[in-house]
Amino acid sequence: MKSVITGSGIGVPKNVVRNEALTRLMDTTEEWIRTRSGIEERRYADPGQGSAELGSIAAEAALADARRSKKEIDAVIFATMTPNFYFPGNGPVLQAKMGFPETIPTFDIRQQCSGFLYGLDLADSLIQSGKYRRLLLIGADVHTPFMPWEMGWESTIGGTARELTPEEYAFNTSIRDRTVLFGDGAGAVVVESSEDGDRGFIAAKLFTDGSNIEALYVPGVGFRRRPYVDKEQVERAEPIPVMEGREVFKQAVSRMPESVRAVCAAAGVNVTDIDLLMVHQANLRIVEGVGKALALPSEKVPHNIERYGNTTAGTLPILYHECVRDGRIKPGMLICFTALGSGLHWGAALYRT
Ligand code: ACO
């Protein structure tokens, strides 16, 4: 028995924000963003549109693609680091929004940029255990609320741009290494037990190293603090993620190839047997670096970061869905998913289409 992806869908906001728009908000250039990250545009959610809303759109599309009704789903896994509420997680929000019966349990997981990858292994494990036969897995993140985007919204989308104060411009510039990288988006898949020959999940290797959490984390709004959030934390901008970009870059281009090699070794296949390597979309230079480290030709390493930026848990399912839609994923292919993100969490999973 294998776990098979039987449908996929995406939920991306309608608002396209090109690099040029960000140059009005901070000291950056279109060229810097494009050459350092590969990003040309990203999408920003509407005000009031959270990761649960985008996730619901993706989930409805994935169910339709799999030709499954809500009643046929046994459980839901929602991966996000940006839930609508601190608690509860997005699972019950999605359950109520989509009208799933209350008999369907929902699991909330995080793992940031590796959230969807971890969710795939969890879905496979739950199916292999025999407890559930059909799962809906969603990866969704909405990053714009991390940013001082009230003014960003006005200047990039709202069409009622006002002049930023010098203080606002200086503050935006101080976080420009992060803000330019992220976009909002969601993807979802239906994973089912199947006896359809070789088709399905083969193996996964997942890793965690918490020895340098400060390389990529949110310093404020945590329960080690009393109170867990206060005005001073907000004034010190501590709800905004901190990132040592070069360190994370270095980890990404070494750890992802290592985990791909590890999962191939565990499955008894060669890295060169991989038909498509689906790399978490954080930076085009990282995606290309991972492909190069594994000596895979560029046509085997698809990317869409130029259109979406980093959508965290959304990137892998959005990329997967677009590759299916565009006919790049064909029956019988060996696909490898790999991701690395805050934690650090990283890993790789092999899948036969
Ligand atoms: N516009 C213009 N200049 C900028 C910008 C910007 N948006 N951001 C930074 N710079 C400047 C820096 O200040 C620096 O200037 P200096 O040389 O005068 O000091 C210069 O550009 C070079 O900065 P670097 O940090 O060396 O640039 P680098 O080439 O490393 O690119 C980047 C930075 C894009 C952040 C890269 O390091 C990266 O992609 N890191 C990994 C990100 C990642 O994978 N995150 C994980 C996923 S996120 C998650 O898990 C939630």
Short mmCIF file of C-alpha atoms and ligand atoms in Angstrom, two decimals:
data_model
loop_
_atom_site.label_atom_id
_atom_site.label_comp_id
_atom_site.label_asym_id
_atom_site.label_seq_id
_atom_site.Cartn_x
_atom_site.Cartn_y
_atom_site.Cartn_z
CA MET A 1 0.00 0.00 0.00
CA LYS A 2 1.24 3.46 -0.91
CA SER A 3 0.20 7.07 -0.21
CA VAL A 4 -0.66 8.84 -3.44
CA ILE A 5 -1.37 12.50 -4.26
CA THR A 6 -4.71 12.41 -6.08
CA GLY A 7 -5.36 16.13 -6.47
CA SER A 8 -3.83 19.56 -5.95
CA GLY A 9 -4.89 23.18 -5.91
CA ILE A 10 -3.64 26.64 -5.06
CA GLY A 11 -4.95 29.81 -3.43
CA VAL A 12 -2.96 32.90 -4.34
CA PRO A 13 -4.09 36.48 -3.76
CA LYS A 14 -5.04 38.55 -6.80
CA ASN A 15 -2.72 41.47 -5.87
CA VAL A 16 0.54 41.30 -7.82
CA VAL A 17 3.34 43.47 -6.40
CA ARG A 18 6.31 43.97 -8.69
CA ASN A 19 9.78 44.84 -7.38
CA GLU A 20 9.43 48.41 -8.64
CA ALA A 21 6.57 49.01 -6.20
CA LEU A 22 8.82 48.16 -3.24
CA THR A 23 11.38 50.77 -4.29
CA ARG A 24 8.85 53.41 -3.22
CA LEU A 25 8.85 52.04 0.32
CA MET A 26 12.54 51.52 1.10
CA ASP A 27 16.04 52.00 -0.22
CA THR A 28 16.18 49.08 -2.66
CA THR A 29 16.28 48.54 -6.41
CA GLU A 30 14.45 46.28 -8.84
CA GLU A 31 17.82 44.96 -9.97
CA TRP A 32 19.05 44.12 -6.43
CA ILE A 33 15.95 42.09 -5.67
CA ARG A 34 15.98 40.28 -9.04
CA THR A 35 19.69 39.46 -9.14
CA ARG A 36 20.07 38.51 -5.44
CA SER A 37 16.87 36.50 -5.09
CA GLY A 38 15.39 35.81 -8.56
CA ILE A 39 12.11 37.42 -7.46
CA GLU A 40 10.33 39.71 -9.93
CA GLU A 41 6.92 39.90 -8.29
CA ARG A 42 4.97 38.47 -5.38
CA ARG A 43 1.33 38.49 -4.26
CA TYR A 44 -0.07 40.32 -1.24
CA ALA A 45 -3.26 39.14 0.45
CA ASP A 46 -6.22 41.51 0.74
CA PRO A 47 -6.70 43.07 4.17
CA GLY A 48 -8.57 40.48 6.24
CA GLN A 49 -7.41 37.60 4.03
CA GLY A 50 -5.37 35.26 6.22
CA SER A 51 -3.57 31.96 5.65
CA ALA A 52 -6.78 30.08 6.55
CA GLU A 53 -8.69 31.96 3.82
CA LEU A 54 -6.03 31.29 1.16
CA GLY A 55 -5.68 27.70 2.44
CA SER A 56 -9.44 27.17 2.07
CA ILE A 57 -9.32 28.28 -1.58
CA ALA A 58 -6.43 25.88 -2.24
CA ALA A 59 -8.19 23.07 -0.35
CA GLU A 60 -11.46 23.47 -2.32
CA ALA A 61 -9.46 23.34 -5.56
CA ALA A 62 -7.51 20.25 -4.45
CA LEU A 63 -10.72 18.43 -3.47
CA ALA A 64 -12.30 19.26 -6.84
CA ASP A 65 -9.14 18.09 -8.64
CA ALA A 66 -9.20 14.79 -6.69
CA ARG A 67 -12.98 14.52 -7.26
CA ARG A 68 -13.52 14.05 -3.55
CA SER A 69 -16.21 15.47 -1.32
CA LYS A 70 -15.50 16.80 2.17
CA LYS A 71 -17.24 13.75 3.67
CA GLU A 72 -14.68 11.48 2.01
CA ILE A 73 -11.73 13.12 3.81
CA ASP A 74 -10.67 11.41 7.05
CA ALA A 75 -8.40 14.15 8.47
CA VAL A 76 -6.86 17.52 7.66
CA ILE A 77 -3.26 18.68 8.23
CA PHE A 78 -2.63 22.42 8.05
CA ALA A 79 1.00 23.60 7.87
CA THR A 80 1.57 27.30 8.54
CA MET A 81 3.78 29.57 10.63
CA THR A 82 1.30 32.43 10.18
CA PRO A 83 -2.08 31.16 11.49
CA ASN A 84 -5.09 33.48 11.66
CA PHE A 85 -4.94 33.33 15.47
CA TYR A 86 -2.21 32.63 18.02
CA PHE A 87 -4.54 29.84 19.06
CA PRO A 88 -6.43 27.84 17.97
CA GLY A 89 -4.55 26.89 14.82
CA ASN A 90 -5.91 27.10 11.31
CA GLY A 91 -7.37 23.56 11.39
CA PRO A 92 -10.66 24.48 13.09
CA VAL A 93 -10.84 27.79 11.21
CA LEU A 94 -10.68 25.89 7.93
CA GLN A 95 -13.07 23.21 9.20
CA ALA A 96 -15.77 25.78 9.95
CA LYS A 97 -15.08 27.91 6.86
CA MET A 98 -15.29 24.93 4.48
CA GLY A 99 -18.04 23.09 6.35
CA PHE A 100 -16.20 19.87 7.08
CA PRO A 101 -18.17 17.52 9.36
CA GLU A 102 -17.04 17.68 13.01
CA THR A 103 -16.00 14.01 12.81
CA ILE A 104 -12.92 15.05 10.81
CA PRO A 105 -9.92 15.80 13.07
CA THR A 106 -7.59 18.61 12.06
CA PHE A 107 -3.86 18.72 12.84
CA ASP A 108 -1.92 21.98 12.96
CA ILE A 109 1.79 21.83 12.23
CA ARG A 110 4.43 24.54 11.75
CA GLN A 111 8.02 23.82 10.64
CA GLN A 112 7.99 27.08 8.66
CA CYS A 113 9.51 26.63 5.18
CA SER A 114 9.66 22.86 5.76
CA GLY A 115 6.01 22.72 6.87
CA PHE A 116 4.62 21.15 3.71
CA LEU A 117 7.49 18.63 3.51
CA TYR A 118 6.90 17.58 7.13
CA GLY A 119 3.17 17.45 6.37
CA LEU A 120 3.77 15.07 3.46
CA ASP A 121 5.69 12.66 5.72
CA LEU A 122 3.03 12.97 8.43
CA ALA A 123 0.24 12.30 5.91
CA ASP A 124 2.10 9.26 4.57
CA SER A 125 2.75 7.98 8.11
CA LEU A 126 -0.90 8.38 9.14
CA ILE A 127 -2.01 6.51 6.02
CA GLN A 128 0.61 3.78 6.52
CA SER A 129 -0.59 3.35 10.12
CA GLY A 130 -3.98 2.31 8.71
CA LYS A 131 -5.86 4.89 10.80
CA TYR A 132 -6.76 7.24 7.93
CA ARG A 133 -7.27 6.57 4.23
CA ARG A 134 -7.68 10.08 2.81
CA LEU A 135 -6.06 13.27 4.05
CA LEU A 136 -6.12 16.86 2.97
CA LEU A 137 -2.77 18.62 3.43
CA ILE A 138 -2.53 22.40 3.19
CA GLY A 139 0.57 24.61 3.21
CA ALA A 140 -0.20 28.33 3.47
CA ASP A 141 1.44 31.50 4.72
CA VAL A 142 0.59 35.19 4.75
CA HIS A 143 3.70 37.28 5.46
CA THR A 144 2.42 40.78 4.86
CA PRO A 145 1.18 41.22 8.46
CA PHE A 146 4.79 40.80 9.68
CA MET A 147 5.62 44.00 7.87
CA PRO A 148 4.55 47.58 8.50
CA TRP A 149 2.34 47.10 5.47
CA GLU A 150 -0.49 49.46 6.31
CA MET A 151 1.59 51.98 4.40
CA GLY A 152 2.95 49.25 2.13
CA TRP A 153 -0.56 48.35 1.13
CA GLU A 154 -1.42 51.94 0.29
CA SER A 155 1.73 52.45 -1.74
CA THR A 156 1.81 49.13 -3.59
CA ILE A 157 -1.82 48.11 -4.01
CA GLY A 158 -4.25 50.62 -2.63
CA GLY A 159 -3.45 53.31 -5.17
CA THR A 160 -3.69 56.03 -2.54
CA ALA A 161 0.02 56.37 -1.92
CA ARG A 162 1.01 58.97 0.59
CA GLU A 163 4.53 60.22 1.15
CA LEU A 164 6.30 58.07 3.74
CA THR A 165 7.93 59.96 6.58
CA PRO A 166 11.75 59.76 6.63
CA GLU A 167 11.41 57.60 9.79
CA GLU A 168 9.08 55.13 8.05
CA TYR A 169 11.38 54.93 5.01
CA ALA A 170 14.44 54.38 7.26
CA PHE A 171 12.62 51.68 9.23
CA ASN A 172 11.54 49.86 6.06
CA THR A 173 15.12 50.02 4.78
CA SER A 174 16.38 48.45 8.03
CA ILE A 175 14.32 45.29 7.30
CA ARG A 176 14.66 45.31 3.49
CA ASP A 177 16.73 42.10 3.41
CA ARG A 178 13.59 40.21 4.55
CA THR A 179 10.58 42.13 3.27
CA VAL A 180 11.53 41.89 -0.39
CA LEU A 181 11.73 38.08 -0.22
CA PHE A 182 8.26 37.14 0.94
CA GLY A 183 4.83 36.79 -0.65
CA ASP A 184 1.48 35.33 0.38
CA GLY A 185 0.10 32.06 -0.98
CA ALA A 186 -1.30 28.60 -0.35
CA GLY A 187 -1.29 25.17 -1.92
CA ALA A 188 -3.06 21.94 -1.00
CA VAL A 189 -3.03 18.28 -1.93
CA VAL A 190 -5.27 15.29 -1.29
CA VAL A 191 -3.24 12.24 -0.20
CA GLU A 192 -4.90 8.81 -0.35
CA SER A 193 -4.01 5.18 0.28
CA SER A 194 -3.65 3.31 -2.98
CA GLU A 195 -2.67 -0.08 -4.36
CA ASP A 196 -1.74 1.39 -7.75
CA GLY A 197 1.59 -0.33 -8.45
CA ASP A 198 4.74 1.71 -7.75
CA ARG A 199 2.88 5.00 -7.56
CA GLY A 200 3.21 6.94 -4.29
CA PHE A 201 5.56 7.98 -1.49
CA ILE A 202 8.78 6.04 -1.27
CA ALA A 203 10.78 7.53 1.61
CA ALA A 204 11.46 10.71 3.55
CA LYS A 205 14.40 11.93 5.64
CA LEU A 206 13.65 14.80 7.97
CA PHE A 207 16.10 16.72 10.17
CA THR A 208 16.07 19.38 12.92
CA ASP A 209 18.94 21.40 14.39
CA GLY A 210 17.89 23.94 17.01
CA SER A 211 21.43 24.93 18.00
CA ASN A 212 21.18 28.29 16.19
CA ILE A 213 17.52 29.26 16.34
CA GLU A 214 18.53 32.96 16.24
CA ALA A 215 19.62 32.54 12.59
CA LEU A 216 15.96 32.84 11.60
CA TYR A 217 13.28 33.52 14.20
CA VAL A 218 10.77 35.96 15.63
CA PRO A 219 12.34 37.37 18.82
CA GLY A 220 9.14 38.85 20.32
CA VAL A 221 5.64 37.55 21.11
CA GLY A 222 6.57 34.36 22.95
CA PHE A 223 5.53 32.69 26.19
CA ARG A 224 8.95 32.94 27.80
CA ARG A 225 8.04 36.63 28.12
CA ARG A 226 5.71 38.12 30.74
CA PRO A 227 3.46 39.37 29.31
CA TYR A 228 3.96 37.46 26.08
CA VAL A 229 3.35 40.64 24.06
CA ASP A 230 3.53 44.26 25.14
CA LYS A 231 3.91 47.72 23.67
CA GLU A 232 7.68 47.79 24.23
CA GLN A 233 8.20 44.62 22.18
CA VAL A 234 6.20 46.12 19.37
CA GLU A 235 8.16 49.38 19.58
CA ARG A 236 11.40 47.40 19.39
CA ALA A 237 9.99 45.69 16.25
CA GLU A 238 10.39 42.29 17.89
CA PRO A 239 7.36 40.71 16.18
CA ILE A 240 9.30 41.07 12.89
CA PRO A 241 11.45 38.05 11.93
CA VAL A 242 15.21 38.32 12.30
CA MET A 243 17.34 36.52 9.71
CA GLU A 244 21.06 35.97 9.23
CA GLY A 245 20.66 35.74 5.47
CA ARG A 246 24.15 34.51 4.58
CA GLU A 247 24.14 31.85 7.30
CA VAL A 248 20.71 30.52 6.22
CA PHE A 249 21.85 30.59 2.58
CA LYS A 250 24.94 28.52 3.45
CA GLN A 251 22.88 26.00 5.41
CA ALA A 252 20.31 25.75 2.61
CA VAL A 253 22.78 24.95 -0.18
CA SER A 254 24.52 22.26 1.88
CA ARG A 255 21.72 20.69 3.97
CA MET A 256 19.17 20.21 1.18
CA PRO A 257 21.61 18.34 -1.11
CA GLU A 258 22.73 16.22 1.88
CA SER A 259 19.14 15.25 2.65
CA VAL A 260 18.40 14.46 -1.01
CA ARG A 261 21.43 12.14 -1.07
CA ALA A 262 20.30 10.58 2.22
CA VAL A 263 16.76 9.86 1.04
CA CYS A 264 18.03 8.45 -2.28
CA ALA A 265 20.45 6.17 -0.40
CA ALA A 266 17.63 5.02 1.91
CA ALA A 267 15.43 4.23 -1.10
CA GLY A 268 18.20 2.57 -3.10
CA VAL A 269 17.98 5.00 -6.04
CA ASN A 270 20.60 7.27 -7.60
CA VAL A 271 20.31 11.05 -7.41
CA THR A 272 20.58 11.02 -11.21
CA ASP A 273 17.34 8.96 -11.33
CA ILE A 274 15.38 12.00 -10.05
CA ASP A 275 13.19 13.39 -12.85
CA LEU A 276 12.13 16.57 -11.03
CA LEU A 277 13.64 18.13 -7.93
CA MET A 278 11.09 20.35 -6.19
CA VAL A 279 13.15 22.73 -4.05
CA HIS A 280 11.63 25.11 -1.48
CA GLN A 281 11.46 28.51 -3.21
CA ALA A 282 13.35 30.90 -0.87
CA ASN A 283 15.90 32.27 -3.34
CA LEU A 284 16.57 31.35 -6.98
CA ARG A 285 20.30 31.21 -6.22
CA ILE A 286 19.57 28.61 -3.52
CA VAL A 287 17.36 26.58 -5.89
CA GLU A 288 20.08 26.64 -8.56
CA GLY A 289 22.81 25.94 -5.98
CA VAL A 290 20.98 22.82 -4.74
CA GLY A 291 20.52 21.55 -8.32
CA LYS A 292 24.19 22.18 -9.08
CA ALA A 293 25.41 20.47 -5.88
CA LEU A 294 23.46 17.39 -6.99
CA ALA A 295 24.69 17.70 -10.61
CA LEU A 296 21.10 17.82 -11.88
CA PRO A 297 20.45 19.76 -15.11
CA SER A 298 18.39 22.94 -14.75
CA GLU A 299 15.41 21.44 -16.63
CA LYS A 300 15.03 18.97 -13.73
CA VAL A 301 14.87 21.78 -11.14
CA PRO A 302 11.71 23.85 -11.75
CA HIS A 303 11.13 27.22 -10.08
CA ASN A 304 8.40 29.82 -9.80
CA ILE A 305 9.95 32.11 -7.19
CA GLU A 306 10.11 34.84 -9.83
CA ARG A 307 6.29 35.11 -9.64
CA TYR A 308 5.56 34.43 -5.97
CA GLY A 309 8.62 35.10 -3.81
CA ASN A 310 8.92 32.89 -0.76
CA THR A 311 5.46 31.76 0.39
CA THR A 312 6.98 29.54 3.12
CA ALA A 313 4.70 26.45 3.56
CA GLY A 314 2.94 27.42 0.33
CA THR A 315 5.93 27.12 -1.99
CA LEU A 316 6.18 23.36 -2.53
CA PRO A 317 2.46 22.69 -3.11
CA ILE A 318 2.16 25.73 -5.42
CA LEU A 319 5.19 24.53 -7.41
CA TYR A 320 3.89 20.96 -7.50
CA HIS A 321 0.45 22.10 -8.69
CA GLU A 322 1.90 24.31 -11.44
CA CYS A 323 4.15 21.49 -12.68
CA VAL A 324 1.15 19.12 -12.87
CA ARG A 325 -0.94 21.79 -14.60
CA ASP A 326 1.81 22.57 -17.13
CA GLY A 327 2.39 18.88 -17.94
CA ARG A 328 5.89 18.88 -16.48
CA ILE A 329 4.89 16.11 -14.09
CA LYS A 330 4.04 12.95 -15.97
CA PRO A 331 3.09 9.45 -14.80
CA GLY A 332 6.03 7.28 -13.73
CA MET A 333 8.36 10.14 -12.81
CA LEU A 334 10.58 10.12 -9.73
CA ILE A 335 10.04 13.38 -7.87
CA CYS A 336 12.04 14.62 -4.92
CA PHE A 337 10.71 17.35 -2.59
CA THR A 338 13.28 19.19 -0.48
CA ALA A 339 13.07 22.16 1.89
CA LEU A 340 14.94 24.03 4.60
CA GLY A 341 13.66 26.74 6.90
CA SER A 342 13.54 28.28 10.33
CA GLY A 343 14.26 25.82 13.12
CA LEU A 344 16.34 24.77 11.36
CA HIS A 345 14.11 22.07 9.90
CA TRP A 346 15.00 20.47 6.61
CA GLY A 347 14.78 17.22 4.68
CA ALA A 348 13.73 15.48 1.49
CA ALA A 349 11.01 13.08 0.33
CA LEU A 350 10.84 10.82 -2.72
CA TYR A 351 7.63 10.24 -4.63
CA ARG A 352 6.76 8.20 -7.75
CA THR A 353 3.98 9.77 -9.83
N1 ACO B 1 17.92 46.07 -1.38
C1 ACO B 1 19.15 46.60 -1.55
N2 ACO B 1 20.21 46.22 -0.81
C2 ACO B 1 20.01 45.25 0.11
C3 ACO B 1 18.75 44.66 0.34
C4 ACO B 1 17.67 45.12 -0.46
N3 ACO B 1 16.44 44.62 -0.33
N4 ACO B 1 18.87 43.75 1.32
C5 ACO B 1 20.16 43.75 1.71
N5 ACO B 1 20.86 44.67 0.98
C6 ACO B 1 22.27 45.00 1.05
C7 ACO B 1 22.91 44.68 2.38
O1 ACO B 1 22.68 45.72 3.30
C8 ACO B 1 24.37 44.54 2.02
O2 ACO B 1 24.93 45.82 1.95
P1 ACO B 1 26.45 46.07 2.42
O3 ACO B 1 27.29 45.20 1.54
O4 ACO B 1 26.62 47.53 2.20
O5 ACO B 1 26.48 45.65 3.85
C9 ACO B 1 24.32 43.97 0.61
O6 ACO B 1 23.00 44.19 0.12
C10 ACO B 1 24.65 42.50 0.54
O7 ACO B 1 23.92 41.83 1.56
P2 ACO B 1 24.03 40.26 1.75
O8 ACO B 1 23.24 39.86 2.96
O9 ACO B 1 25.43 39.80 1.65
O10 ACO B 1 23.27 39.77 0.43
P3 ACO B 1 23.09 38.30 -0.07
O11 ACO B 1 23.65 38.19 -1.41
O12 ACO B 1 23.49 37.28 0.96
O13 ACO B 1 21.49 38.21 -0.22
C11 ACO B 1 19.58 37.31 0.93
C12 ACO B 1 20.66 38.38 0.91
C13 ACO B 1 18.72 37.47 -0.32
C14 ACO B 1 18.74 37.50 2.18
C15 ACO B 1 20.23 35.89 0.95
O14 ACO B 1 21.25 35.85 1.91
C16 ACO B 1 19.26 34.78 1.18
O15 ACO B 1 18.44 34.47 0.35
N6 ACO B 1 19.36 34.07 2.33
C17 ACO B 1 18.53 32.92 2.63
C18 ACO B 1 17.08 33.25 2.87
C19 ACO B 1 16.32 31.98 3.21
O16 ACO B 1 16.55 30.92 2.64
N7 ACO B 1 15.44 32.01 4.19
C20 ACO B 1 14.86 30.75 4.63
C21 ACO B 1 13.50 30.63 4.42
S1 ACO B 1 12.51 31.69 5.35
C22 ACO B 1 11.68 30.77 6.57
O17 ACO B 1 12.02 29.69 6.97
C23 ACO B 1 10.55 31.45 7.20
#
